PDB file of C-alpha atoms in Angstrom:
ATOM      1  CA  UNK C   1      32.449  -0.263  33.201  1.00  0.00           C
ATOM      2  CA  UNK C   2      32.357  -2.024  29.733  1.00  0.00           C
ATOM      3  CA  UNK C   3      32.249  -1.088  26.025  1.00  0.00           C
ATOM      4  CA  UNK C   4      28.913  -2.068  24.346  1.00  0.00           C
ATOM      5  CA  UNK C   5      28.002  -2.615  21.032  1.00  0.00           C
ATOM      6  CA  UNK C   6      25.263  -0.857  19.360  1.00  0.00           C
ATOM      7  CA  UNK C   7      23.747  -0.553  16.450  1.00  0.00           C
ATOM      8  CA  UNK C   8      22.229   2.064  14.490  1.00  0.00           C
ATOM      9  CA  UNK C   9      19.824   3.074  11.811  1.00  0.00           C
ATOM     10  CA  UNK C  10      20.992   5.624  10.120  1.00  0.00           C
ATOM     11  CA  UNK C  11      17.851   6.783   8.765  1.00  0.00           C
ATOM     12  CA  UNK C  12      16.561   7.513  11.668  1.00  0.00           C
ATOM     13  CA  UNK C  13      19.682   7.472  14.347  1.00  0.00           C
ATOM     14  CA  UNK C  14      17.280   4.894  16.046  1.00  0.00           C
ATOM     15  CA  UNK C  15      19.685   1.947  18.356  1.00  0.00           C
ATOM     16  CA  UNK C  16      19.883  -1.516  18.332  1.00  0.00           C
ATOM     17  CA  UNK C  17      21.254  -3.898  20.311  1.00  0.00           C
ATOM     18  CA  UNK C  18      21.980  -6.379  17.759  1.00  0.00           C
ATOM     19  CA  UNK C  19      22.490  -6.125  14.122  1.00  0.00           C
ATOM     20  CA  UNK C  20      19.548  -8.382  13.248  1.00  0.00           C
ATOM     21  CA  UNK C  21      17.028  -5.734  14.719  1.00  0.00           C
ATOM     22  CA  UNK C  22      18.542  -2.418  13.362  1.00  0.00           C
ATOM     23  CA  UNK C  23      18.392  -4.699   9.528  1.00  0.00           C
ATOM     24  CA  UNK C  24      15.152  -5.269   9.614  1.00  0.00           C
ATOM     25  CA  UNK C  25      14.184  -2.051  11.166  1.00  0.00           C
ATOM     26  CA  UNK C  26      15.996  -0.382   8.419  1.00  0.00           C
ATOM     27  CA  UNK C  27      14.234  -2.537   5.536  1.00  0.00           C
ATOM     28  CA  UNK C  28      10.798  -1.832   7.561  1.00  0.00           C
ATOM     29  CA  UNK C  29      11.846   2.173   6.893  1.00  0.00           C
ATOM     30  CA  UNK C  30      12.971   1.298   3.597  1.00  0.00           C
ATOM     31  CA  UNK C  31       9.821   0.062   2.318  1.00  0.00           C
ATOM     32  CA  UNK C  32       7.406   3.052   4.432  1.00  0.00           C
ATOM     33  CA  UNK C  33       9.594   5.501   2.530  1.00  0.00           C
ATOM     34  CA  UNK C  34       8.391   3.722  -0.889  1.00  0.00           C
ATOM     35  CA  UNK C  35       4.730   3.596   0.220  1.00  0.00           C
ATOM     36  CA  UNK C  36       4.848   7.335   1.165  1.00  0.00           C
ATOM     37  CA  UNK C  37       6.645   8.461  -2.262  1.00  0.00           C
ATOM     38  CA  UNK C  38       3.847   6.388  -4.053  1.00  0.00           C
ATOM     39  CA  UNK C  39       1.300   8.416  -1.994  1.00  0.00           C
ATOM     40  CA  UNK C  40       3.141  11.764  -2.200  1.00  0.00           C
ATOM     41  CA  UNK C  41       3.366  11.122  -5.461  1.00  0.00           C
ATOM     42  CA  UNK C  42      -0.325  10.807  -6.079  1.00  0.00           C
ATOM     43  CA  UNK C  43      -1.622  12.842  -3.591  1.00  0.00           C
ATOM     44  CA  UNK C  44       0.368  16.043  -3.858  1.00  0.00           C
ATOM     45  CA  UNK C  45      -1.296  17.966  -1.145  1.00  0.00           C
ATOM     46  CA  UNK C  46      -1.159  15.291   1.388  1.00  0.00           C
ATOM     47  CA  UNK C  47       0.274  16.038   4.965  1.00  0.00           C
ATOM     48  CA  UNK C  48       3.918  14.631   4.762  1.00  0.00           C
ATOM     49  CA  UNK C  49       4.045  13.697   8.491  1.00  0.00           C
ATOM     50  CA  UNK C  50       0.593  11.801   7.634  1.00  0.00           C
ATOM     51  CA  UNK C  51       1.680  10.283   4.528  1.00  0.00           C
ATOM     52  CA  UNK C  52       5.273   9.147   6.495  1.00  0.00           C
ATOM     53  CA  UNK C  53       3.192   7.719   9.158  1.00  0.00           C
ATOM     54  CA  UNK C  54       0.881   5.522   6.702  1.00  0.00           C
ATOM     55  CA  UNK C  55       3.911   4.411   4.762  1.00  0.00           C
ATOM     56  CA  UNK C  56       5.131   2.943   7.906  1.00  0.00           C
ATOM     57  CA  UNK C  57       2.142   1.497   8.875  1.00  0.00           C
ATOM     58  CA  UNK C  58       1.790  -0.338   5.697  1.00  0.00           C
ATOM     59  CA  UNK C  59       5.507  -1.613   5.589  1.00  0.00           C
ATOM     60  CA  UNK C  60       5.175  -3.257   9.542  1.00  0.00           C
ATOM     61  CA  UNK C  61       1.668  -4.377   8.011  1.00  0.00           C
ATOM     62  CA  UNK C  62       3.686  -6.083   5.155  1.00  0.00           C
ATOM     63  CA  UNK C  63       2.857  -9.415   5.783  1.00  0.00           C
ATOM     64  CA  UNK C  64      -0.933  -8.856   5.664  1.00  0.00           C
ATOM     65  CA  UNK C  65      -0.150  -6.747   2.703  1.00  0.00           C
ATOM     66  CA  UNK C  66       0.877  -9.835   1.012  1.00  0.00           C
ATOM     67  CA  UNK C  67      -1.867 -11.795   1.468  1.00  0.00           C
ATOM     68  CA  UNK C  68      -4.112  -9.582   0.187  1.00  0.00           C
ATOM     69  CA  UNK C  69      -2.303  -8.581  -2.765  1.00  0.00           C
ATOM     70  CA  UNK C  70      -2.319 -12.890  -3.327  1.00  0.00           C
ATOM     71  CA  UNK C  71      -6.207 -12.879  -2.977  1.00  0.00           C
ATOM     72  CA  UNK C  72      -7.171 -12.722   0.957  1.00  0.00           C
ATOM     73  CA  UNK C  73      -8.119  -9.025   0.894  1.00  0.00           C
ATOM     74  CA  UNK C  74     -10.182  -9.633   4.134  1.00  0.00           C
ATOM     75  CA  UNK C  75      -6.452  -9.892   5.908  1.00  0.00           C
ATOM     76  CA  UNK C  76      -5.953  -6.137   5.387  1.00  0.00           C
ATOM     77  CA  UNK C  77      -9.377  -5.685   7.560  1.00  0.00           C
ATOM     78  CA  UNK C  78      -7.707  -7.951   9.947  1.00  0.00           C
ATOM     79  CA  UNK C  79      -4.726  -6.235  10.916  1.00  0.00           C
ATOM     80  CA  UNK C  80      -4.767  -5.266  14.650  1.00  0.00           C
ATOM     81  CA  UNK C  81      -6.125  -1.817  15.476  1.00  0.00           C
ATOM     82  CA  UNK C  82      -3.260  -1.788  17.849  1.00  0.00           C
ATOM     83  CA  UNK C  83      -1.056  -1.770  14.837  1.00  0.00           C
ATOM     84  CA  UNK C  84      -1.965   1.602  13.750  1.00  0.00           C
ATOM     85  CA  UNK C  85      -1.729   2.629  17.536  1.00  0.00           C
ATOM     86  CA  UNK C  86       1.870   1.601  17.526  1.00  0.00           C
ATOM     87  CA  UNK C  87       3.265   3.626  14.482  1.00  0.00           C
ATOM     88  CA  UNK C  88       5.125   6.877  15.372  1.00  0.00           C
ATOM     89  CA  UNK C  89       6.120   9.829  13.278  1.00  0.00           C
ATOM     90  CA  UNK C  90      10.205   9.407  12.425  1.00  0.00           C
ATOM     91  CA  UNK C  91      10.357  12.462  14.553  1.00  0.00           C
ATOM     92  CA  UNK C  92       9.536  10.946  17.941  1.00  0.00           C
ATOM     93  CA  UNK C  93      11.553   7.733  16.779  1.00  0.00           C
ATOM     94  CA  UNK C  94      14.251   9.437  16.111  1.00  0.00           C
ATOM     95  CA  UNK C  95      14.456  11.071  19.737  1.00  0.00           C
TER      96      UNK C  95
ATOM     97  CA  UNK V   1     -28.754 -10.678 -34.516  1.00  0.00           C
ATOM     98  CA  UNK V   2     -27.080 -12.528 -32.010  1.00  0.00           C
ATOM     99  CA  UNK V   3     -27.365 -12.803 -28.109  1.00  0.00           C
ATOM    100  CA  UNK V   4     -24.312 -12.306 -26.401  1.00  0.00           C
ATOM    101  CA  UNK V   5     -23.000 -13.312 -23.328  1.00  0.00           C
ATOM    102  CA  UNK V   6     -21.649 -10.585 -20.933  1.00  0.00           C
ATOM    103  CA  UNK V   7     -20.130 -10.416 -17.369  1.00  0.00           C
ATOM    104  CA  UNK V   8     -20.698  -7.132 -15.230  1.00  0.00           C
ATOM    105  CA  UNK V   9     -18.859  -6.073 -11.995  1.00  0.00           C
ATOM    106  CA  UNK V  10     -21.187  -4.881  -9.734  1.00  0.00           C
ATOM    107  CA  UNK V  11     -19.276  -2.833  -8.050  1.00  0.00           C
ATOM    108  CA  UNK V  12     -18.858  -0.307 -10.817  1.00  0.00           C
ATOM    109  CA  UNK V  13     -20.864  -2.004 -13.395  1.00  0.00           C
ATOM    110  CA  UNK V  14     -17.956  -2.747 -15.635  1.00  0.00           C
ATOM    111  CA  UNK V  15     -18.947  -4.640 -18.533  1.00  0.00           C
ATOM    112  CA  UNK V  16     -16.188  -7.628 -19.748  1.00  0.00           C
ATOM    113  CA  UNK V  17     -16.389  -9.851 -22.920  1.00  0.00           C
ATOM    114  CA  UNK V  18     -15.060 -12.858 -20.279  1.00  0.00           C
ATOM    115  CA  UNK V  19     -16.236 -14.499 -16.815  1.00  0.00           C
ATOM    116  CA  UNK V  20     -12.068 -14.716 -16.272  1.00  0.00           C
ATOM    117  CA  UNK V  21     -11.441 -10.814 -16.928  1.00  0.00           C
ATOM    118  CA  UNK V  22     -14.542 -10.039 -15.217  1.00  0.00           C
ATOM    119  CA  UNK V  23     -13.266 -11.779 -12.165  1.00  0.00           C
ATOM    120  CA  UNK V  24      -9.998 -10.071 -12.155  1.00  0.00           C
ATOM    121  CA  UNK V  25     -11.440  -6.833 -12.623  1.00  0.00           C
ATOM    122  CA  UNK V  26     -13.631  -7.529  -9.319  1.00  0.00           C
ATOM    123  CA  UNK V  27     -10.543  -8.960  -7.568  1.00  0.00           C
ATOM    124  CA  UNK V  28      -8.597  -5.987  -8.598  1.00  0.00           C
ATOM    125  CA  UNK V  29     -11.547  -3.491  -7.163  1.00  0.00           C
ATOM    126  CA  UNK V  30     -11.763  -5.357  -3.621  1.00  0.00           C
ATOM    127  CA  UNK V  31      -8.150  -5.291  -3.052  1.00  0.00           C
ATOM    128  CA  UNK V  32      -8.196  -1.418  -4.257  1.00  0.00           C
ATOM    129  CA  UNK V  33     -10.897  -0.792  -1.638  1.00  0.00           C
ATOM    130  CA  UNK V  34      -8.670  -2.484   0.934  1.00  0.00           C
ATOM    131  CA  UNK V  35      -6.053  -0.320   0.278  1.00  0.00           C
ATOM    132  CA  UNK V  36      -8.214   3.013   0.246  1.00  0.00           C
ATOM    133  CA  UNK V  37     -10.349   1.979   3.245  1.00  0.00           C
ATOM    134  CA  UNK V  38      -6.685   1.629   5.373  1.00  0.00           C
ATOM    135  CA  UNK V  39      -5.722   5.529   4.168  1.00  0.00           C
ATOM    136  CA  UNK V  40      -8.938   6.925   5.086  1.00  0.00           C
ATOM    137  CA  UNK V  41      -8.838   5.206   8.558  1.00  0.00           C
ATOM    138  CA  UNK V  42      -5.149   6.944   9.091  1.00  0.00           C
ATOM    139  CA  UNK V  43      -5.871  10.208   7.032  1.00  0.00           C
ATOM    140  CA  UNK V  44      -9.499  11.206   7.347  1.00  0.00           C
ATOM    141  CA  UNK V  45      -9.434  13.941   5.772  1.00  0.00           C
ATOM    142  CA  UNK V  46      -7.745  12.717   2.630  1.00  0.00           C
ATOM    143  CA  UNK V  47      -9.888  13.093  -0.434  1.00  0.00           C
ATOM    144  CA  UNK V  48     -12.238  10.469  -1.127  1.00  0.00           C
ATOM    145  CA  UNK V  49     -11.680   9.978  -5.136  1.00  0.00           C
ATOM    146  CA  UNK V  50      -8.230  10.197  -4.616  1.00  0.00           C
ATOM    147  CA  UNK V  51      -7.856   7.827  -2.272  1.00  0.00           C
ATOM    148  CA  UNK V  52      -9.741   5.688  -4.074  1.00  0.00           C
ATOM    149  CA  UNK V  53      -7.594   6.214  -7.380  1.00  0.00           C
ATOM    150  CA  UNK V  54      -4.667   5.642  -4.874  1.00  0.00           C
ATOM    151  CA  UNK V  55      -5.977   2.023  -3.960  1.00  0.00           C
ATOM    152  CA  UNK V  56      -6.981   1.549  -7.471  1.00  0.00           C
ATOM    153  CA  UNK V  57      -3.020   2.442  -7.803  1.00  0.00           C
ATOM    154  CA  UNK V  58      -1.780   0.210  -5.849  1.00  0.00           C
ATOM    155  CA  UNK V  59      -4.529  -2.833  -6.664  1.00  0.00           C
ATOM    156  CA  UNK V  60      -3.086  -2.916  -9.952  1.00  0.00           C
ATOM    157  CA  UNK V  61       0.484  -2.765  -8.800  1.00  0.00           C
ATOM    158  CA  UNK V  62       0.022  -5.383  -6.660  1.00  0.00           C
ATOM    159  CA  UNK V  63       3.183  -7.344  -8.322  1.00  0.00           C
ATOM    160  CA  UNK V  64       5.457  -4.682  -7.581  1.00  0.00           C
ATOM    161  CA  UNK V  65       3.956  -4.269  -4.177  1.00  0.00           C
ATOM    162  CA  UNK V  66       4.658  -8.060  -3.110  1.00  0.00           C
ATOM    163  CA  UNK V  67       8.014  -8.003  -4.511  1.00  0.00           C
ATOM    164  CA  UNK V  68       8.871  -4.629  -2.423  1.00  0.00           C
ATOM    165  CA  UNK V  69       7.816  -6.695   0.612  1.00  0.00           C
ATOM    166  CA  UNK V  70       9.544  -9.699  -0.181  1.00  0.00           C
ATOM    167  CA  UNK V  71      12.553  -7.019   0.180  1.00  0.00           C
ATOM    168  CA  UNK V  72      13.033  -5.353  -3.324  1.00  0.00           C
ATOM    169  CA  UNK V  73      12.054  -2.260  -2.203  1.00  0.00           C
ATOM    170  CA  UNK V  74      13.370  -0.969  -5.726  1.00  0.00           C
ATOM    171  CA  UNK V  75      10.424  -2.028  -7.428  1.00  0.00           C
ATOM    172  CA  UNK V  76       8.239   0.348  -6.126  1.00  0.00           C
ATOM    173  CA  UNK V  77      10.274   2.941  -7.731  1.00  0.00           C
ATOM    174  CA  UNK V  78      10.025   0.759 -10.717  1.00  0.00           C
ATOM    175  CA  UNK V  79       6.247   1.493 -11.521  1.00  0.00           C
ATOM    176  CA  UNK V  80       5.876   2.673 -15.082  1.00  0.00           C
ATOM    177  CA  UNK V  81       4.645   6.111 -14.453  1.00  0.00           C
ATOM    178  CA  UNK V  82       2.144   4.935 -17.393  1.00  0.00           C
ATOM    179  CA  UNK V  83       0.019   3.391 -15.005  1.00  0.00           C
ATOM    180  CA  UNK V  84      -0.659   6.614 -13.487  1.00  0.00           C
ATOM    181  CA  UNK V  85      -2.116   7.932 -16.015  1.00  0.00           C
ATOM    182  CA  UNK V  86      -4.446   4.838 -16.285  1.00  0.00           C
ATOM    183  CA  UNK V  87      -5.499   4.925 -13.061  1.00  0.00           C
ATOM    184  CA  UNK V  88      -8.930   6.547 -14.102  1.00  0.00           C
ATOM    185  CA  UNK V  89     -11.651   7.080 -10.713  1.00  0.00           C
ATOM    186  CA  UNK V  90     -14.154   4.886  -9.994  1.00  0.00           C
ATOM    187  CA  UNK V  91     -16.937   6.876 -11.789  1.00  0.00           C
ATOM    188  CA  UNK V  92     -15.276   7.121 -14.929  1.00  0.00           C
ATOM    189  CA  UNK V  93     -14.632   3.536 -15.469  1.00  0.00           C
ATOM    190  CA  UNK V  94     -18.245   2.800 -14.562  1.00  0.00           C
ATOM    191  CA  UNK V  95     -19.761   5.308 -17.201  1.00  0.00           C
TER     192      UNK V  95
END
């Protein structure tokens, strides 16, 4: 048997194995939880699972986000279908 | 009488003074349509004008939004709620 170190995201109790990954997870969270405020914020009535999901899909989109916001809008048409397939409500993360 | 020179975006048929702040308006209405075309792929049934004014939002954020990716999240807190008031729909501007 051995001890093993673990990390963990405390906004969503998701694990890590390394420190590296639950960071940047946590920034990724950090940044969908802006993006949904924004959108909560100016769509009131919008479903807040919905909105939380969208937020994250922008922030693991960030990069593409970038570029478009610098003047290759076409990259936000590029990002991967599979990307959107990929995001998960912080409820089934967190389990 | 004089024959002036004037630029119009054809998207809304904005009329500018300037070829430059012509330009910037387009720029700034491609990007928004980026942004709204993304929600209504993950929330269909989001309303149309408001996710429009939402990418409009966001298109003329786009400083704040690059910094939050670049990893101060902050500044998408920082977003004079001023500019949420000027966020005016697409059919306004164009009238």
């Amino acid at each position: 048997m051995a001890v093993v170190a673990k990390w963990m995201c405390d906004r969503d109790n998701s694990m890590f194995d390394n420190k590296k990954d639950a960071d940047a997870y946590d920034k990724m969270l950090e940044l969908a939880e802006g993006f949904s405020a924004l959108l909560q914020q100016h769509i009131p009535d919008v479903d807040e699972t919905k909105a939380e999901e969208f937020g994250i899909f922008l922030a693991k989109n960030k990069e593409a986000i970038m570029q478009a916001c610098k003047g290759r809008v076409e990259a936000l048409e590029e990002i991967d279908s599979q990307a959107i397939d990929n995001v998960r409500p912080l409820s089934a993360q967190a389990s």
